[in-house]
Structure formats: structure tokens, C-alpha cells
PDB file of C-alpha atoms in Angstrom:
ATOM      1  CA  MET A  83       0.000   0.000   0.000  1.00 50.00           C
ATOM      2  CA  SER A  84       1.257   3.468  -0.796  1.00 48.00           C
ATOM      3  CA  THR A  85      -0.023   6.772   0.462  1.00 47.00           C
ATOM      4  CA  SER A  86       0.732  10.400  -0.245  1.00 44.00           C
ATOM      5  CA  THR A  87       1.665  12.915   2.432  1.00 40.00           C
ATOM      6  CA  MET A  88      -0.901  13.948   5.034  1.00 44.00           C
ATOM      7  CA  ASN A  89      -1.329  17.341   3.300  1.00 52.00           C
ATOM      8  CA  ASP A  90      -2.389  15.744   0.016  1.00 78.00           C
ATOM      9  CA  PHE A  91      -5.302  13.489  -0.745  1.00 84.00           C
ATOM     10  CA  PRO A  92      -4.166  10.005   0.275  1.00 89.00           C
ATOM     11  CA  THR A  93      -3.949   7.524  -2.558  1.00 93.00           C
ATOM     12  CA  LEU A  94      -3.981   3.850  -1.704  1.00 95.00           C
ATOM     13  CA  GLU A  95      -2.985   0.915  -3.853  1.00 95.00           C
ATOM     14  CA  THR A  96      -3.711  -2.778  -3.695  1.00 96.00           C
ATOM     15  CA  GLU A  97      -2.867  -5.581  -6.064  1.00 96.00           C
ATOM     16  CA  ARG A  98      -5.678  -4.698  -8.516  1.00 97.00           C
ATOM     17  CA  LEU A  99      -6.962  -1.331  -7.339  1.00 98.00           C
ATOM     18  CA  HIS A 100      -6.037   2.310  -7.113  1.00 97.00           C
ATOM     19  CA  LEU A 101      -8.013   4.210  -4.455  1.00 97.00           C
ATOM     20  CA  ARG A 102      -7.888   7.847  -5.428  1.00 95.00           C
ATOM     21  CA  GLU A 103      -9.563  11.193  -5.001  1.00 93.00           C
ATOM     22  CA  ILE A 104     -13.011  11.450  -6.543  1.00 94.00           C
ATOM     23  CA  ILE A 105     -13.001  14.314  -9.018  1.00 93.00           C
ATOM     24  CA  PRO A 106     -15.762  16.245 -10.811  1.00 94.00           C
ATOM     25  CA  GLU A 107     -15.009  14.309 -13.999  1.00 95.00           C
ATOM     26  CA  ASP A 108     -16.251  11.167 -12.210  1.00 96.00           C
ATOM     27  CA  ALA A 109     -19.810  12.515 -12.053  1.00 97.00           C
ATOM     28  CA  ALA A 110     -21.164  10.555 -15.031  1.00 97.00           C
ATOM     29  CA  THR A 111     -19.759   7.251 -13.756  1.00 96.00           C
ATOM     30  CA  LEU A 112     -20.907   7.930 -10.199  1.00 96.00           C
ATOM     31  CA  PHE A 113     -24.364   8.802 -11.516  1.00 97.00           C
ATOM     32  CA  ARG A 114     -24.509   5.521 -13.456  1.00 96.00           C
ATOM     33  CA  ILE A 115     -23.630   3.571 -10.289  1.00 96.00           C
ATOM     34  CA  HIS A 116     -25.922   5.561  -7.975  1.00 96.00           C
ATOM     35  CA  SER A 117     -28.873   5.508 -10.373  1.00 97.00           C
ATOM     36  CA  ASP A 118     -28.829   1.691 -10.472  1.00 95.00           C
ATOM     37  CA  ALA A 119     -31.712   0.539  -8.253  1.00 94.00           C
ATOM     38  CA  ASP A 120     -29.994  -2.790  -7.519  1.00 93.00           C
ATOM     39  CA  VAL A 121     -26.818  -1.069  -6.291  1.00 92.00           C
ATOM     40  CA  MET A 122     -28.803   1.407  -4.192  1.00 92.00           C
ATOM     41  CA  ARG A 123     -31.227  -1.168  -2.782  1.00 92.00           C
ATOM     42  CA  TYR A 124     -29.309  -1.352   0.505  1.00 91.00           C
ATOM     43  CA  PHE A 125     -27.167   1.804   0.287  1.00 91.00           C
ATOM     44  CA  GLY A 126     -29.408   4.001   2.428  1.00 89.00           C
ATOM     45  CA  THR A 127     -30.566   6.456  -0.207  1.00 91.00           C
ATOM     46  CA  ASN A 128     -32.882   6.356  -3.172  1.00 94.00           C
ATOM     47  CA  PRO A 129     -31.337   5.981  -6.635  1.00 96.00           C
ATOM     48  CA  MET A 130     -30.200   9.245  -8.190  1.00 97.00           C
ATOM     49  CA  ALA A 131     -32.528  10.803 -10.731  1.00 97.00           C
ATOM     50  CA  ASP A 132     -30.113  13.153 -12.498  1.00 96.00           C
ATOM     51  CA  LEU A 133     -26.460  14.019 -12.971  1.00 97.00           C
ATOM     52  CA  THR A 134     -26.625  17.100 -10.731  1.00 97.00           C
ATOM     53  CA  GLN A 135     -27.128  14.813  -7.730  1.00 96.00           C
ATOM     54  CA  ALA A 136     -23.861  13.021  -8.527  1.00 96.00           C
ATOM     55  CA  GLU A 137     -22.080  16.347  -8.925  1.00 96.00           C
ATOM     56  CA  ALA A 138     -23.401  17.500  -5.518  1.00 95.00           C
ATOM     57  CA  LEU A 139     -22.340  14.240  -3.860  1.00 92.00           C
ATOM     58  CA  ILE A 140     -18.821  14.578  -5.265  1.00 93.00           C
ATOM     59  CA  GLU A 141     -18.618  18.127  -3.940  1.00 90.00           C
ATOM     60  CA  LYS A 142     -19.793  16.951  -0.509  1.00 87.00           C
ATOM     61  CA  TRP A 143     -17.231  14.140  -0.405  1.00 85.00           C
ATOM     62  CA  ARG A 144     -14.430  16.460  -1.563  1.00 84.00           C
ATOM     63  CA  ASN A 145     -15.185  18.819   1.326  1.00 81.00           C
ATOM     64  CA  THR A 146     -15.094  16.154   4.057  1.00 72.00           C
ATOM     65  CA  PRO A 147     -12.504  17.045   6.723  1.00 66.00           C
ATOM     66  CA  HIS A 148      -9.092  15.508   6.156  1.00 66.00           C
ATOM     67  CA  PRO A 149      -8.078  12.693   6.615  1.00 60.00           C
ATOM     68  CA  ALA A 150     -11.590  11.172   6.731  1.00 66.00           C
ATOM     69  CA  ARG A 151     -12.157  10.601   3.050  1.00 84.00           C
ATOM     70  CA  ARG A 152     -14.185   8.912   0.389  1.00 91.00           C
ATOM     71  CA  TRP A 153     -12.008   7.224  -2.202  1.00 96.00           C
ATOM     72  CA  GLY A 154     -12.859   6.448  -5.776  1.00 97.00           C
ATOM     73  CA  VAL A 155     -12.140   2.762  -6.334  1.00 98.00           C
ATOM     74  CA  ALA A 156     -10.504   2.349  -9.751  1.00 98.00           C
ATOM     75  CA  ARG A 157      -9.092  -0.709 -11.456  1.00 96.00           C
ATOM     76  CA  LYS A 158      -5.339  -0.384 -11.941  1.00 96.00           C
ATOM     77  CA  SER A 159      -5.493  -2.068 -15.328  1.00 94.00           C
ATOM     78  CA  ASP A 160      -7.491   0.726 -16.993  1.00 93.00           C
ATOM     79  CA  GLN A 161      -8.276   3.280 -14.215  1.00 91.00           C
ATOM     80  CA  THR A 162     -12.006   2.556 -14.596  1.00 92.00           C
ATOM     81  CA  LEU A 163     -13.953   3.885 -11.600  1.00 96.00           C
ATOM     82  CA  ILE A 164     -15.937   0.933 -10.240  1.00 97.00           C
ATOM     83  CA  GLY A 165     -17.184   2.284  -6.916  1.00 97.00           C
ATOM     84  CA  THR A 166     -16.281   4.253  -3.814  1.00 97.00           C
ATOM     85  CA  CYS A 167     -15.445   3.568  -0.192  1.00 97.00           C
ATOM     86  CA  GLY A 168     -14.461   5.597   2.796  1.00 94.00           C
ATOM     87  CA  PHE A 169     -15.342   7.135   6.119  1.00 94.00           C
ATOM     88  CA  PHE A 170     -18.026   9.506   7.338  1.00 89.00           C
ATOM     89  CA  ARG A 171     -19.385  10.595  10.724  1.00 91.00           C
ATOM     90  CA  TRP A 172     -15.799  10.873  11.906  1.00 91.00           C
ATOM     91  CA  ASN A 173     -15.667  11.696  15.612  1.00 92.00           C
ATOM     92  CA  VAL A 174     -12.103  12.835  16.280  1.00 92.00           C
ATOM     93  CA  ASP A 175     -12.573  12.999  20.053  1.00 94.00           C
ATOM     94  CA  TRP A 176     -13.897   9.442  20.229  1.00 96.00           C
ATOM     95  CA  SER A 177     -11.490   8.071  17.572  1.00 96.00           C
ATOM     96  CA  CYS A 178     -14.286   6.439  15.594  1.00 96.00           C
ATOM     97  CA  ALA A 179     -15.863   6.710  12.162  1.00 96.00           C
ATOM     98  CA  MET A 180     -18.513   5.041  10.030  1.00 96.00           C
ATOM     99  CA  LEU A 181     -17.508   3.008   6.969  1.00 97.00           C
ATOM    100  CA  GLY A 182     -19.461   3.244   3.718  1.00 96.00           C
ATOM    101  CA  TYR A 183     -19.014   1.738   0.272  1.00 97.00           C
ATOM    102  CA  GLU A 184     -20.736   0.781  -2.969  1.00 96.00           C
ATOM    103  CA  LEU A 185     -19.666  -1.035  -6.110  1.00 96.00           C
ATOM    104  CA  ASP A 186     -20.844  -1.008  -9.711  1.00 97.00           C
ATOM    105  CA  GLN A 187     -22.986  -4.115 -10.194  1.00 95.00           C
ATOM    106  CA  GLN A 188     -20.850  -5.508 -13.019  1.00 95.00           C
ATOM    107  CA  TYR A 189     -17.944  -5.867 -10.550  1.00 96.00           C
ATOM    108  CA  TRP A 190     -19.849  -7.698  -7.800  1.00 95.00           C
ATOM    109  CA  ARG A 191     -18.563 -11.053  -6.520  1.00 95.00           C
ATOM    110  CA  GLN A 192     -15.000 -10.534  -7.779  1.00 96.00           C
ATOM    111  CA  GLY A 193     -13.351  -9.562  -4.488  1.00 96.00           C
ATOM    112  CA  PHE A 194     -12.873  -5.910  -5.414  1.00 97.00           C
ATOM    113  CA  MET A 195     -14.629  -4.449  -2.371  1.00 97.00           C
ATOM    114  CA  ARG A 196     -12.896  -6.866  -0.014  1.00 97.00           C
ATOM    115  CA  GLU A 197      -9.587  -5.637  -1.449  1.00 97.00           C
ATOM    116  CA  ALA A 198     -10.567  -1.960  -1.317  1.00 97.00           C
ATOM    117  CA  LEU A 199     -11.765  -2.228   2.274  1.00 97.00           C
ATOM    118  CA  ALA A 200      -8.503  -3.862   3.363  1.00 96.00           C
ATOM    119  CA  ALA A 201      -6.647  -0.704   2.306  1.00 96.00           C
ATOM    120  CA  THR A 202      -9.342   1.590   3.702  1.00 97.00           C
ATOM    121  CA  LEU A 203      -9.390  -0.084   7.119  1.00 97.00           C
ATOM    122  CA  HIS A 204      -5.596   0.023   7.273  1.00 96.00           C
ATOM    123  CA  TRP A 205      -5.706   3.778   6.567  1.00 95.00           C
ATOM    124  CA  GLY A 206      -8.386   4.320   9.199  1.00 95.00           C
ATOM    125  CA  PHE A 207      -6.523   2.554  11.972  1.00 96.00           C
ATOM    126  CA  MET A 208      -2.960   3.536  11.072  1.00 94.00           C
ATOM    127  CA  GLU A 209      -3.303   7.070   9.639  1.00 92.00           C
ATOM    128  CA  MET A 210      -6.515   8.417  11.182  1.00 92.00           C
ATOM    129  CA  GLY A 211      -5.764   6.829  14.536  1.00 94.00           C
ATOM    130  CA  LEU A 212      -9.205   5.287  14.794  1.00 96.00           C
ATOM    131  CA  ASN A 213     -10.002   2.951  17.652  1.00 98.00           C
ATOM    132  CA  ARG A 214     -13.431   1.924  16.300  1.00 98.00           C
ATOM    133  CA  ILE A 215     -14.800   1.623  12.785  1.00 98.00           C
ATOM    134  CA  GLU A 216     -18.547   1.118  12.477  1.00 98.00           C
ATOM    135  CA  ALA A 217     -20.729  -0.129   9.655  1.00 98.00           C
ATOM    136  CA  GLN A 218     -24.496  -0.341   9.403  1.00 98.00           C
ATOM    137  CA  VAL A 219     -25.885  -2.882   6.967  1.00 97.00           C
ATOM    138  CA  HIS A 220     -29.366  -3.840   5.860  1.00 97.00           C
ATOM    139  CA  PRO A 221     -30.143  -7.351   7.193  1.00 97.00           C
ATOM    140  CA  GLU A 222     -30.805  -8.671   3.660  1.00 96.00           C
ATOM    141  CA  ASN A 223     -27.491  -7.421   2.233  1.00 96.00           C
ATOM    142  CA  GLN A 224     -25.672 -10.745   2.423  1.00 96.00           C
ATOM    143  CA  ALA A 225     -22.725  -9.628   0.264  1.00 95.00           C
ATOM    144  CA  SER A 226     -21.975  -6.698   2.562  1.00 96.00           C
ATOM    145  CA  LEU A 227     -22.410  -8.802   5.684  1.00 97.00           C
ATOM    146  CA  GLN A 228     -19.953 -11.319   4.249  1.00 97.00           C
ATOM    147  CA  VAL A 229     -17.297  -8.736   3.352  1.00 97.00           C
ATOM    148  CA  LEU A 230     -17.503  -7.217   6.842  1.00 97.00           C
ATOM    149  CA  ALA A 231     -17.163 -10.660   8.437  1.00 97.00           C
ATOM    150  CA  THR A 232     -14.114 -11.323   6.263  1.00 95.00           C
ATOM    151  CA  HIS A 233     -12.468  -8.257   7.806  1.00 96.00           C
ATOM    152  CA  GLY A 234     -13.362  -9.244  11.367  1.00 96.00           C
ATOM    153  CA  PHE A 235     -16.313  -6.941  12.041  1.00 97.00           C
ATOM    154  CA  VAL A 236     -18.533  -7.992  14.940  1.00 97.00           C
ATOM    155  CA  GLN A 237     -22.317  -7.661  14.773  1.00 98.00           C
ATOM    156  CA  GLU A 238     -23.512  -5.703  17.808  1.00 98.00           C
ATOM    157  CA  GLY A 239     -27.240  -5.587  17.296  1.00 97.00           C
ATOM    158  CA  LEU A 240     -30.268  -4.557  15.296  1.00 97.00           C
ATOM    159  CA  LEU A 241     -31.120  -0.876  14.882  1.00 97.00           C
ATOM    160  CA  ARG A 242     -34.864  -0.991  14.333  1.00 97.00           C
ATOM    161  CA  GLN A 243     -36.164   1.351  11.619  1.00 97.00           C
ATOM    162  CA  ALA A 244     -32.915   3.342  11.750  1.00 96.00           C
ATOM    163  CA  GLY A 245     -32.970   4.272   8.056  1.00 95.00           C
ATOM    164  CA  TYR A 246     -35.528   5.552   5.606  1.00 96.00           C
ATOM    165  CA  TRP A 247     -35.357   4.990   1.852  1.00 94.00           C
ATOM    166  CA  ALA A 248     -37.388   3.300  -0.864  1.00 92.00           C
ATOM    167  CA  GLY A 249     -40.508   4.750   0.767  1.00 94.00           C
ATOM    168  CA  LYS A 250     -40.218   2.888   4.058  1.00 95.00           C
ATOM    169  CA  TYR A 251     -38.306   2.650   7.325  1.00 97.00           C
ATOM    170  CA  GLN A 252     -35.459   0.141   7.199  1.00 96.00           C
ATOM    171  CA  ASP A 253     -33.787  -1.907   9.931  1.00 97.00           C
ATOM    172  CA  LEU A 254     -29.988  -1.916  10.030  1.00 97.00           C
ATOM    173  CA  LEU A 255     -27.490  -4.263  11.636  1.00 98.00           C
ATOM    174  CA  GLN A 256     -24.811  -2.451  13.636  1.00 98.00           C
ATOM    175  CA  HIS A 257     -21.250  -3.779  13.209  1.00 98.00           C
ATOM    176  CA  SER A 258     -17.891  -2.618  14.498  1.00 98.00           C
ATOM    177  CA  LEU A 259     -14.211  -3.427  14.308  1.00 98.00           C
ATOM    178  CA  LEU A 260     -11.895  -2.296  17.101  1.00 98.00           C
ATOM    179  CA  ARG A 261      -8.211  -1.504  16.714  1.00 96.00           C
ATOM    180  CA  GLU A 262      -7.331  -4.297  19.181  1.00 95.00           C
ATOM    181  CA  GLU A 263      -9.240  -6.789  16.988  1.00 95.00           C
ATOM    182  CA  TYR A 264      -7.796  -5.555  13.708  1.00 93.00           C
ATOM    183  CA  SER A 265      -5.288  -7.726  11.889  1.00 83.00           C
ATOM    184  CA  SER A 266      -3.479  -5.717   9.224  1.00 74.00           C
ATOM    185  CA  PRO A 267      -3.483  -7.631   5.938  1.00 66.00           C
ATOM    186  CA  THR A 268      -0.629  -7.797   3.484  1.00 57.00           C
ATOM    187  CA  LEU A 269      -1.602  -5.219   0.874  1.00 50.00           C
TER     188      LEU A 269
END
């Protein structure tokens, strides 16, 4: 894994992926991913209806306080943006943050998000100094539950009707990974 200096946007690399800053030129690709109802089914928001929503989301992510970031997940082979991952709800005083991610449907079940999250979790614990990383997942999102389990996340409980999208209240499963439980992978 390689990273830039703390003053620059951190870039992370894995065997197949380049995690990089999301830029305004990514809006069309991000819109395609976020307008896909299957991808957004468990994401926590409704599918995007127009490109301006993707542009606004990119602007929001680019203005997140450093070093809590949202990375664009790109394939090294051709730099194709295939999804995003990163941290939000960063509480500096408590040394914790929430993990979020999504992946273009055509890249599901190929290990890309598992690989991207390995680098992201490493950054969170080693560079951000996090003690706790949280994730909230819809109970039916088996792929996400599996990738979290692969990284050692522990299910803590059910948050009843904690989210609202797709016209109804949604339950979420609360997960966390503590620094003392984290086992840094070979990246």
C-alpha cells in the first residue's frame, strides 16, 4: 500500500486497485452507479434521478474534513472507476468513524470491495488513529455482511427502523471493528 503525504489526498494501492480522489469528472460514472436501483437497494438512499445529484455528492465528499475521506475505487489495469469507499461521521474525540461503500454491479462477486476495504481499514486505523470503525448494513445485504465478516467486524445488534429509503423505514445491523481486533493484511 502506498499513500501520499498527510497534506495531500491520500492515494492507496492494492494488487488490482487504485483508491484515489473522486473528481468532478467522475460525475457521469458515479451517476450511473448511484442511479442503479440494484446497487442502491441497501445503500441508504434512493437511486439518483439526475447528474446534478452526482455532482453534488462529489462536492460533498471532496469537502469532508481531512483525513476522513471517500475514495474512488478504480481498477489499476485501466483506471475505470468501479465504486467508492471511505469514512463519514468521523468523531475525532472518540477516535471512531462510520464506513461506507458501494460497487458497480458488473464488478460484484469478484473480491474488489474486499480488497478496497482492506486498504481503507488500514488507513483508518494507522493514519486516522481510529479505535473503532462502524458499519451499518441492511439485514438482507448478504454480500456486505460477508465482506464485513471477512475483515473481522462484529455484529452488535439490530437498529430498528434506523434508516428511511425506498418509501419505508429500514432496519440496520450495527457492526464494528476495534483496533485491538484488527489484523493488518498484506496489501
